[in-house]
mmCIF file of N, CA and C in Angstrom:
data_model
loop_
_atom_site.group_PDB
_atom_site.id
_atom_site.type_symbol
_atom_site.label_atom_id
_atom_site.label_comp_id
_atom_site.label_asym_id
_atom_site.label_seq_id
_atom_site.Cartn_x
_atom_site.Cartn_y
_atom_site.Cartn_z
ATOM 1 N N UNK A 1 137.243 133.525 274.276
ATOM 2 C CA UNK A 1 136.967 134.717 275.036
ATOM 3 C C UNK A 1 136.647 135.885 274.103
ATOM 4 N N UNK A 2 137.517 136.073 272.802
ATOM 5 C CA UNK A 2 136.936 137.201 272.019
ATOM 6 C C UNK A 2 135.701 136.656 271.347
ATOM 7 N N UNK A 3 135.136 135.431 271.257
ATOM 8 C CA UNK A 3 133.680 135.507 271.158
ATOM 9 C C UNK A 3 133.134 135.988 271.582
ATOM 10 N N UNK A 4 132.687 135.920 273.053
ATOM 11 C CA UNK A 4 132.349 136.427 274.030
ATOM 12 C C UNK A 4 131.760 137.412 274.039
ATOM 13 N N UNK A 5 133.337 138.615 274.069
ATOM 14 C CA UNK A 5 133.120 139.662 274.041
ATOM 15 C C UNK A 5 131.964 140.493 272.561
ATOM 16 N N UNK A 6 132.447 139.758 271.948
ATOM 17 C CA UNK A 6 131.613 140.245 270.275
ATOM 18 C C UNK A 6 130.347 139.705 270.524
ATOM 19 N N UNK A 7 130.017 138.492 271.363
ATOM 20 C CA UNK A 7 128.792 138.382 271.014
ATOM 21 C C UNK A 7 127.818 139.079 272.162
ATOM 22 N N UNK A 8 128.486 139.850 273.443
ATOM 23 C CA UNK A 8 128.136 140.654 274.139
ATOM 24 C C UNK A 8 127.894 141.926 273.258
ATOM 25 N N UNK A 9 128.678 142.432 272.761
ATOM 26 C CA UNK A 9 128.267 143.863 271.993
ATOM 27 C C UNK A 9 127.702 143.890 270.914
ATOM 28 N N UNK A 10 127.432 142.489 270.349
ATOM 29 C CA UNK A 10 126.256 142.423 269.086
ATOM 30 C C UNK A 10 124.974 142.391 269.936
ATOM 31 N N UNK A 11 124.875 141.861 271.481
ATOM 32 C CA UNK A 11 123.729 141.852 271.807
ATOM 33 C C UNK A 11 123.086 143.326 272.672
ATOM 34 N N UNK A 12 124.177 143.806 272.836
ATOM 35 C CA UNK A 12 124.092 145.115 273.019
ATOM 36 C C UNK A 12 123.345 146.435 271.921
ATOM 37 N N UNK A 13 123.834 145.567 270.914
ATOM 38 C CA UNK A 13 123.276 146.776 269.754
ATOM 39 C C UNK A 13 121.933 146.311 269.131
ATOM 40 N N UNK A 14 121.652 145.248 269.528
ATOM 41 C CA UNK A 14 120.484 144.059 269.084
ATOM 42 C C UNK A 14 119.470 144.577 269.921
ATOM 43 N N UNK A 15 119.876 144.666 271.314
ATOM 44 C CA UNK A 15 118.937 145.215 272.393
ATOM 45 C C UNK A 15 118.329 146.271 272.311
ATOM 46 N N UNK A 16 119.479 147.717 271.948
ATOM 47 C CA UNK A 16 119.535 148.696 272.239
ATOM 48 C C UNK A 16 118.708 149.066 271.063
ATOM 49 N N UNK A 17 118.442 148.479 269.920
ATOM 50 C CA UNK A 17 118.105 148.946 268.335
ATOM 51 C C UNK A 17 116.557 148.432 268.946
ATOM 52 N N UNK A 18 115.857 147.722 269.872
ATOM 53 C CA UNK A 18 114.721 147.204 269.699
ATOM 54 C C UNK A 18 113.893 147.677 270.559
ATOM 55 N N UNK A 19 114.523 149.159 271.594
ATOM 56 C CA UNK A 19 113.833 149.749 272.519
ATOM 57 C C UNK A 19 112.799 150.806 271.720
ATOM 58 N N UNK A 20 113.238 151.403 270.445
ATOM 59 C CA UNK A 20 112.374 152.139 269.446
ATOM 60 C C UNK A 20 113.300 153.445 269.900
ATOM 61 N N UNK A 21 113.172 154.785 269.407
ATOM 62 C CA UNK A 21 113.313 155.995 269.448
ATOM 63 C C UNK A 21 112.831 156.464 270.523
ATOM 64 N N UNK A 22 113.492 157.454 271.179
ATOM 65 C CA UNK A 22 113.166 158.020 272.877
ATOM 66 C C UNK A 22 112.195 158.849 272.108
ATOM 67 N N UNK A 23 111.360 159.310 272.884
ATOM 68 C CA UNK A 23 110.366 160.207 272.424
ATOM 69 C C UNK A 23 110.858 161.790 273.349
ATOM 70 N N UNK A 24 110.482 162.770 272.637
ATOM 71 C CA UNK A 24 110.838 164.537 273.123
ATOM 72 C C UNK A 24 109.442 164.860 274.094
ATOM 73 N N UNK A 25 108.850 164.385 273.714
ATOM 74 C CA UNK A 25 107.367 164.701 274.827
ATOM 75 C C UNK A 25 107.377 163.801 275.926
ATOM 76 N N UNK A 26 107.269 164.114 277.186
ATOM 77 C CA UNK A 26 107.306 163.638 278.100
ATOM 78 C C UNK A 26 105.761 162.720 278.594
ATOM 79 N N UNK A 27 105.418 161.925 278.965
ATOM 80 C CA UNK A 27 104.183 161.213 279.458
ATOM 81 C C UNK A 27 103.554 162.016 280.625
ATOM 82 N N UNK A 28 102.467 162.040 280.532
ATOM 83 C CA UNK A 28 101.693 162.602 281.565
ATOM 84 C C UNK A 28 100.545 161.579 282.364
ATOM 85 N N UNK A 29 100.599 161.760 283.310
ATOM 86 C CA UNK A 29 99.567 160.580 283.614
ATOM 87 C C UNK A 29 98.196 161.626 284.498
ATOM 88 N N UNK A 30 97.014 161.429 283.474
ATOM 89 C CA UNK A 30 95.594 162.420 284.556
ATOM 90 C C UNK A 30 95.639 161.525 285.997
ATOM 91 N N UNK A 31 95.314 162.718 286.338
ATOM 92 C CA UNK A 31 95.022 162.476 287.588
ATOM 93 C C UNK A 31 93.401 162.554 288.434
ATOM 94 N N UNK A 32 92.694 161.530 288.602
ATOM 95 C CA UNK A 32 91.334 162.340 288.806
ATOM 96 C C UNK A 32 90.933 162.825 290.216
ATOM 97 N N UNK A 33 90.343 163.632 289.676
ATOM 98 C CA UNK A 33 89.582 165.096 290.633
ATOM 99 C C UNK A 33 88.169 164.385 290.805
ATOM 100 N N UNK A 34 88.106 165.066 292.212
ATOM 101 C CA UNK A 34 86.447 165.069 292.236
ATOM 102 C C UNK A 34 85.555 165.893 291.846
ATOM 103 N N UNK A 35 86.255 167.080 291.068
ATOM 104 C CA UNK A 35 85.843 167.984 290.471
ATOM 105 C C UNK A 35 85.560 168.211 289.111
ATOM 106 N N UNK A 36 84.861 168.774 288.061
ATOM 107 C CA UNK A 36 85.350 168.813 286.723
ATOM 108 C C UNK A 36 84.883 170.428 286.763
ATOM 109 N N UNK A 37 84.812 171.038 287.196
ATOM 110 C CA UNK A 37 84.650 172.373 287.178
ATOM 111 C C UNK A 37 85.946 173.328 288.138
ATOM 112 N N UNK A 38 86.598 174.167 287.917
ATOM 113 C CA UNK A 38 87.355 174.933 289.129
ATOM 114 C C UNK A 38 86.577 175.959 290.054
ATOM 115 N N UNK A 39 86.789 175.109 291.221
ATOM 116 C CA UNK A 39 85.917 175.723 292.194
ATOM 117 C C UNK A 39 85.986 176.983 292.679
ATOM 118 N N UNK A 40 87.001 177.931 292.130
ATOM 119 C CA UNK A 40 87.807 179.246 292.247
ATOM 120 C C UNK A 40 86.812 180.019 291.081
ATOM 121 N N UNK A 41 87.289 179.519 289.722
ATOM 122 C CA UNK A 41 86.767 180.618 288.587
ATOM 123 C C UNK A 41 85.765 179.857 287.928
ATOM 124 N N UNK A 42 85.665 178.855 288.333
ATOM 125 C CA UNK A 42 84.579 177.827 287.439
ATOM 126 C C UNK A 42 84.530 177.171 285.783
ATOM 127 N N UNK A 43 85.451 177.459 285.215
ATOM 128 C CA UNK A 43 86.019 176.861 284.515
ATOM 129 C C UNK A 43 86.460 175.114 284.345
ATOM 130 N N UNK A 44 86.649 174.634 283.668
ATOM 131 C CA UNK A 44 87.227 173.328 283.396
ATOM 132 C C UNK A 44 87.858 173.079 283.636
ATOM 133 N N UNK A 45 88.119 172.106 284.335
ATOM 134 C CA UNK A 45 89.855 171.909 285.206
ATOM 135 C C UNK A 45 90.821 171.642 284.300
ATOM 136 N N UNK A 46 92.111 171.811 284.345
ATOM 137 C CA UNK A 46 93.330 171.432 282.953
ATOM 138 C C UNK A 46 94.204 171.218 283.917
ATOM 139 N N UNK A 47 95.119 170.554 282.795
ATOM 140 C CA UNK A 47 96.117 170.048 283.625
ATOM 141 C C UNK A 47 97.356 171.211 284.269
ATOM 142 N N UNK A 48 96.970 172.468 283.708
ATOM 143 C CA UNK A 48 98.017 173.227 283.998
ATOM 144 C C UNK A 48 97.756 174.445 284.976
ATOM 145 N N UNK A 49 96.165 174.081 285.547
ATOM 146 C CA UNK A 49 95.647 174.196 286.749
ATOM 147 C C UNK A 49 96.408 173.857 287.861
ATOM 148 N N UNK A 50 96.557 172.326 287.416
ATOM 149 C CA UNK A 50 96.997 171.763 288.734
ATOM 150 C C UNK A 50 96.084 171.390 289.857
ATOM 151 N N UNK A 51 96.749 170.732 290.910
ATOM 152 C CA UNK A 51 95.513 169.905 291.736
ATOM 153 C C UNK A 51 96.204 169.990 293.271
ATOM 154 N N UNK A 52 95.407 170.063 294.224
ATOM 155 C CA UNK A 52 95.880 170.163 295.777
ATOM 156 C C UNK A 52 95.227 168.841 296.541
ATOM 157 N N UNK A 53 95.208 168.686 297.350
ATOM 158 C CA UNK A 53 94.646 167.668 298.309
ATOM 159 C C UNK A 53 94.307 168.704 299.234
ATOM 160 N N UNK A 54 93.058 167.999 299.616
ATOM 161 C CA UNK A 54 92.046 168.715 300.559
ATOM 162 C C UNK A 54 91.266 167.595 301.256
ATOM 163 N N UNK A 55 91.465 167.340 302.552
ATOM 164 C CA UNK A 55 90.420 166.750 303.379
ATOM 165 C C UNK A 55 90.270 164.786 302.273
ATOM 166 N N UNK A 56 91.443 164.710 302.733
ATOM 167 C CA UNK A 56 91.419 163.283 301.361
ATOM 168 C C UNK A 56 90.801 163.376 299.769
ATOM 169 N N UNK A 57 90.791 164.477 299.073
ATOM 170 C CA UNK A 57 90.591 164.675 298.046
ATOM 171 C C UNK A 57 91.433 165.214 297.401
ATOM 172 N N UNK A 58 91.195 165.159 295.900
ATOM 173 C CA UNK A 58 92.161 165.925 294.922
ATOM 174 C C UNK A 58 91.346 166.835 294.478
ATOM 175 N N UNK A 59 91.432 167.787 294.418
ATOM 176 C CA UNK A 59 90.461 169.381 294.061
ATOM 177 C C UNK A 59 91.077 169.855 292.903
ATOM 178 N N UNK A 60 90.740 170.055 291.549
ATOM 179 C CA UNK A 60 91.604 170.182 290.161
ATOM 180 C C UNK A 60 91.125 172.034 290.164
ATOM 181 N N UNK A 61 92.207 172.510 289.162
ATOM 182 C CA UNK A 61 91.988 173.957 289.380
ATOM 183 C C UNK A 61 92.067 174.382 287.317
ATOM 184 N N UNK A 62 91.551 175.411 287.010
ATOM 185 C CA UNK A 62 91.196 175.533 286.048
ATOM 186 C C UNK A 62 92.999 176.328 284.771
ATOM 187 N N UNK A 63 93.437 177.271 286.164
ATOM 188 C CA UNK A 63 94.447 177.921 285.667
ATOM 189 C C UNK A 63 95.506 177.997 286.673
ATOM 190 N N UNK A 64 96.781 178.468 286.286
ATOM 191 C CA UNK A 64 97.703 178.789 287.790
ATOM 192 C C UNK A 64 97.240 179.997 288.139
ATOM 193 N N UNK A 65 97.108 180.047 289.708
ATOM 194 C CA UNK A 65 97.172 180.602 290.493
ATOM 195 C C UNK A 65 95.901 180.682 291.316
ATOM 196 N N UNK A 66 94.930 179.749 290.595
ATOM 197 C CA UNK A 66 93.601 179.223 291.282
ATOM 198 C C UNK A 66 93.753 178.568 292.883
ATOM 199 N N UNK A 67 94.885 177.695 292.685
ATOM 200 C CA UNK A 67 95.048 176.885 294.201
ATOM 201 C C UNK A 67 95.927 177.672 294.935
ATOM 202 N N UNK A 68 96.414 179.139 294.282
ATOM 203 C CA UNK A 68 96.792 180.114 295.697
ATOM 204 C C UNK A 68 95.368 180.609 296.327
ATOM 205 N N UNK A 69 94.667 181.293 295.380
ATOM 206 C CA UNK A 69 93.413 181.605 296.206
ATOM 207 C C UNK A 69 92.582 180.369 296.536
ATOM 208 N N UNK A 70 92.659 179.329 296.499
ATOM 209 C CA UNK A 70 92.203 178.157 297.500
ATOM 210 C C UNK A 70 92.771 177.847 298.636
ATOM 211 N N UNK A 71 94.104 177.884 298.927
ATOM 212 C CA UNK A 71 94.608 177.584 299.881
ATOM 213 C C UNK A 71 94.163 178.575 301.051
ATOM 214 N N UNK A 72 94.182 179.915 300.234
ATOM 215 C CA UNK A 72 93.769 181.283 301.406
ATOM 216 C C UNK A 72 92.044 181.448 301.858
ATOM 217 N N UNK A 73 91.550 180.229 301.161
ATOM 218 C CA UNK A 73 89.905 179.871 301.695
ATOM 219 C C UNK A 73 90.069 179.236 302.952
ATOM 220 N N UNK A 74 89.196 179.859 303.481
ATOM 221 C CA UNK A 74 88.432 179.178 304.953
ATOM 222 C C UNK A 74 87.771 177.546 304.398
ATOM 223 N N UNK A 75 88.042 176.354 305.800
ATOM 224 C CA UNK A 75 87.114 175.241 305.277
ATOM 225 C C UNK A 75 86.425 175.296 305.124
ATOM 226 N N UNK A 76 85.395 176.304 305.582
ATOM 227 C CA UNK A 76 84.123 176.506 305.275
ATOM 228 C C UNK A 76 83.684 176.875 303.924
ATOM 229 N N UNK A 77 84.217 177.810 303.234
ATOM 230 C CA UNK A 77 84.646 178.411 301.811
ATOM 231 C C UNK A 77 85.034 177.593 300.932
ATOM 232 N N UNK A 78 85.624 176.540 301.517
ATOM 233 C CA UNK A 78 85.961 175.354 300.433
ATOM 234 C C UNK A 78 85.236 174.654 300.186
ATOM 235 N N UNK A 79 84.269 174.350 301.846
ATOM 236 C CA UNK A 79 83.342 173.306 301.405
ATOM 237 C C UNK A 79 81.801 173.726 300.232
ATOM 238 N N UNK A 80 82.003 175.338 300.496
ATOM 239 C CA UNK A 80 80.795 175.921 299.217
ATOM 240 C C UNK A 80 81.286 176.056 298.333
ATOM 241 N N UNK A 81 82.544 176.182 297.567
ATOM 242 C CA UNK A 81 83.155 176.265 296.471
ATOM 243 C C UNK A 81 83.058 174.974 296.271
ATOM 244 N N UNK A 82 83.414 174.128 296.930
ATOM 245 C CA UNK A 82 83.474 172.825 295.823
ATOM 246 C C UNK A 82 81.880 171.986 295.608
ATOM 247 N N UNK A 83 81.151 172.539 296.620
ATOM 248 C CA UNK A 83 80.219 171.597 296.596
ATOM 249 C C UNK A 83 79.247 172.715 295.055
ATOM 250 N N UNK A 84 79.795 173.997 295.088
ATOM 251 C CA UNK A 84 78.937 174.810 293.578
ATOM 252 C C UNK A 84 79.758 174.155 292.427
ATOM 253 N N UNK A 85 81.243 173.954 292.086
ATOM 254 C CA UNK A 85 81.868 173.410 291.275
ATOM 255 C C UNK A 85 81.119 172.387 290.904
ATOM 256 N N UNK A 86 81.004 171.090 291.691
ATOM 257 C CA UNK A 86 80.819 169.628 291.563
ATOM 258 C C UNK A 86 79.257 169.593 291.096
ATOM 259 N N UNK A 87 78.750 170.961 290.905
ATOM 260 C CA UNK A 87 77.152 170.663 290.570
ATOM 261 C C UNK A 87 76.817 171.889 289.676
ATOM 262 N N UNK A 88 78.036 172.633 288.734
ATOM 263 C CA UNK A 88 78.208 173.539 288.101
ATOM 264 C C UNK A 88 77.203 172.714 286.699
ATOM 265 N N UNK A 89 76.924 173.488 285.825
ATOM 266 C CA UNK A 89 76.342 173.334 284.481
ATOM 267 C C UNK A 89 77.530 173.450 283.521
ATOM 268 N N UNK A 90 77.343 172.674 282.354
ATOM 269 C CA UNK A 90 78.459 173.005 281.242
ATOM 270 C C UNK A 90 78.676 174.575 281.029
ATOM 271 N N UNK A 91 79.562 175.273 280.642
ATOM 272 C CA UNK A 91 79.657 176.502 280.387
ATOM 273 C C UNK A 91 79.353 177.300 281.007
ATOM 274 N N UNK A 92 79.183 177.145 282.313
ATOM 275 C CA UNK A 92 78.747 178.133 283.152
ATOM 276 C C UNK A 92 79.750 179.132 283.325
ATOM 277 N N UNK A 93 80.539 179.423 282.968
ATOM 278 C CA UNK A 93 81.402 180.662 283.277
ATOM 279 C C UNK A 93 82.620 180.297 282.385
ATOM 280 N N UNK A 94 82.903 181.229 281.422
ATOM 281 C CA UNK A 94 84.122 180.987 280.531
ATOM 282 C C UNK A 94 85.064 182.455 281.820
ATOM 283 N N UNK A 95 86.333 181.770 282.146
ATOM 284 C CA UNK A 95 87.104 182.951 282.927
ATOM 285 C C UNK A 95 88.447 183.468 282.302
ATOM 286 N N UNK A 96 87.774 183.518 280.822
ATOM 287 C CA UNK A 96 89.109 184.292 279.834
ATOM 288 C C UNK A 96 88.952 185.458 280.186
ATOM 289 N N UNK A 97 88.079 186.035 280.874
ATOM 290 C CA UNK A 97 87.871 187.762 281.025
ATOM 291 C C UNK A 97 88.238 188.418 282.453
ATOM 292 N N UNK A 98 88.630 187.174 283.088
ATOM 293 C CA UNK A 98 89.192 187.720 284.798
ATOM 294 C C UNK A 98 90.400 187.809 284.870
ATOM 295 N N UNK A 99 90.962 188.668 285.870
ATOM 296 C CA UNK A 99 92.149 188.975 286.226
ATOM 297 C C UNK A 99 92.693 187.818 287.271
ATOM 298 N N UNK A 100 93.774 187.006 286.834
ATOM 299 C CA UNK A 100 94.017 185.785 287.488
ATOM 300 C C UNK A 100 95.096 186.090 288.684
ATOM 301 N N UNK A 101 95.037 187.785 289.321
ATOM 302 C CA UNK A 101 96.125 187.918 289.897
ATOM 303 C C UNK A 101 95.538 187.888 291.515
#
């Protein structure tokens, strides 16, 4: 029986030594948009945008506080915002110079 037990907690430390080091950064998994532009400021969507569901879609947003002023769009407003986003040009609008309030 004290085998047993020892050869339970050698396999314990055998196990536990072969999972590798926890990592401090957490995993993120993308999520895709039908968008690559933010249909709010027009910008590049990031992950710290964030993303809403709309009408069975995921709509990606460029910065916080983009999908407050989306939510306060009319469907109609959404459906021209996203359909200018989804057919935006590269660089069409850098929105480091707007007030995101």
């Amino acid at each position: 029986m004290r085998y047993l037990f020892a050869s339970i907690a050698l396999l314990g430390l055998v196990v536990g030594c072969t999972q590798g080091p926890s990592s401090s950064t957490p995993e993120t998994t993308a999520v895709a948009t039908v968008n690559d532009h933010c249909p709010i400021m027009g910008g590049d969507i990031t992950p710290e945008g964030g993303t809403v569901e709309w009408n069975g879609k995921t709509i990606g947003f460029c910065c916080d506080g983009c999908d407050e002023k989306w939510e306060a769009l009319s469907d109609e407003e959404k459906v021209e915002k996203l359909a200018a986003a989804e057919h935006a040009d590269e660089g069409m609008h850098d929105h480091g110079d707007h007030d995101h309030s």
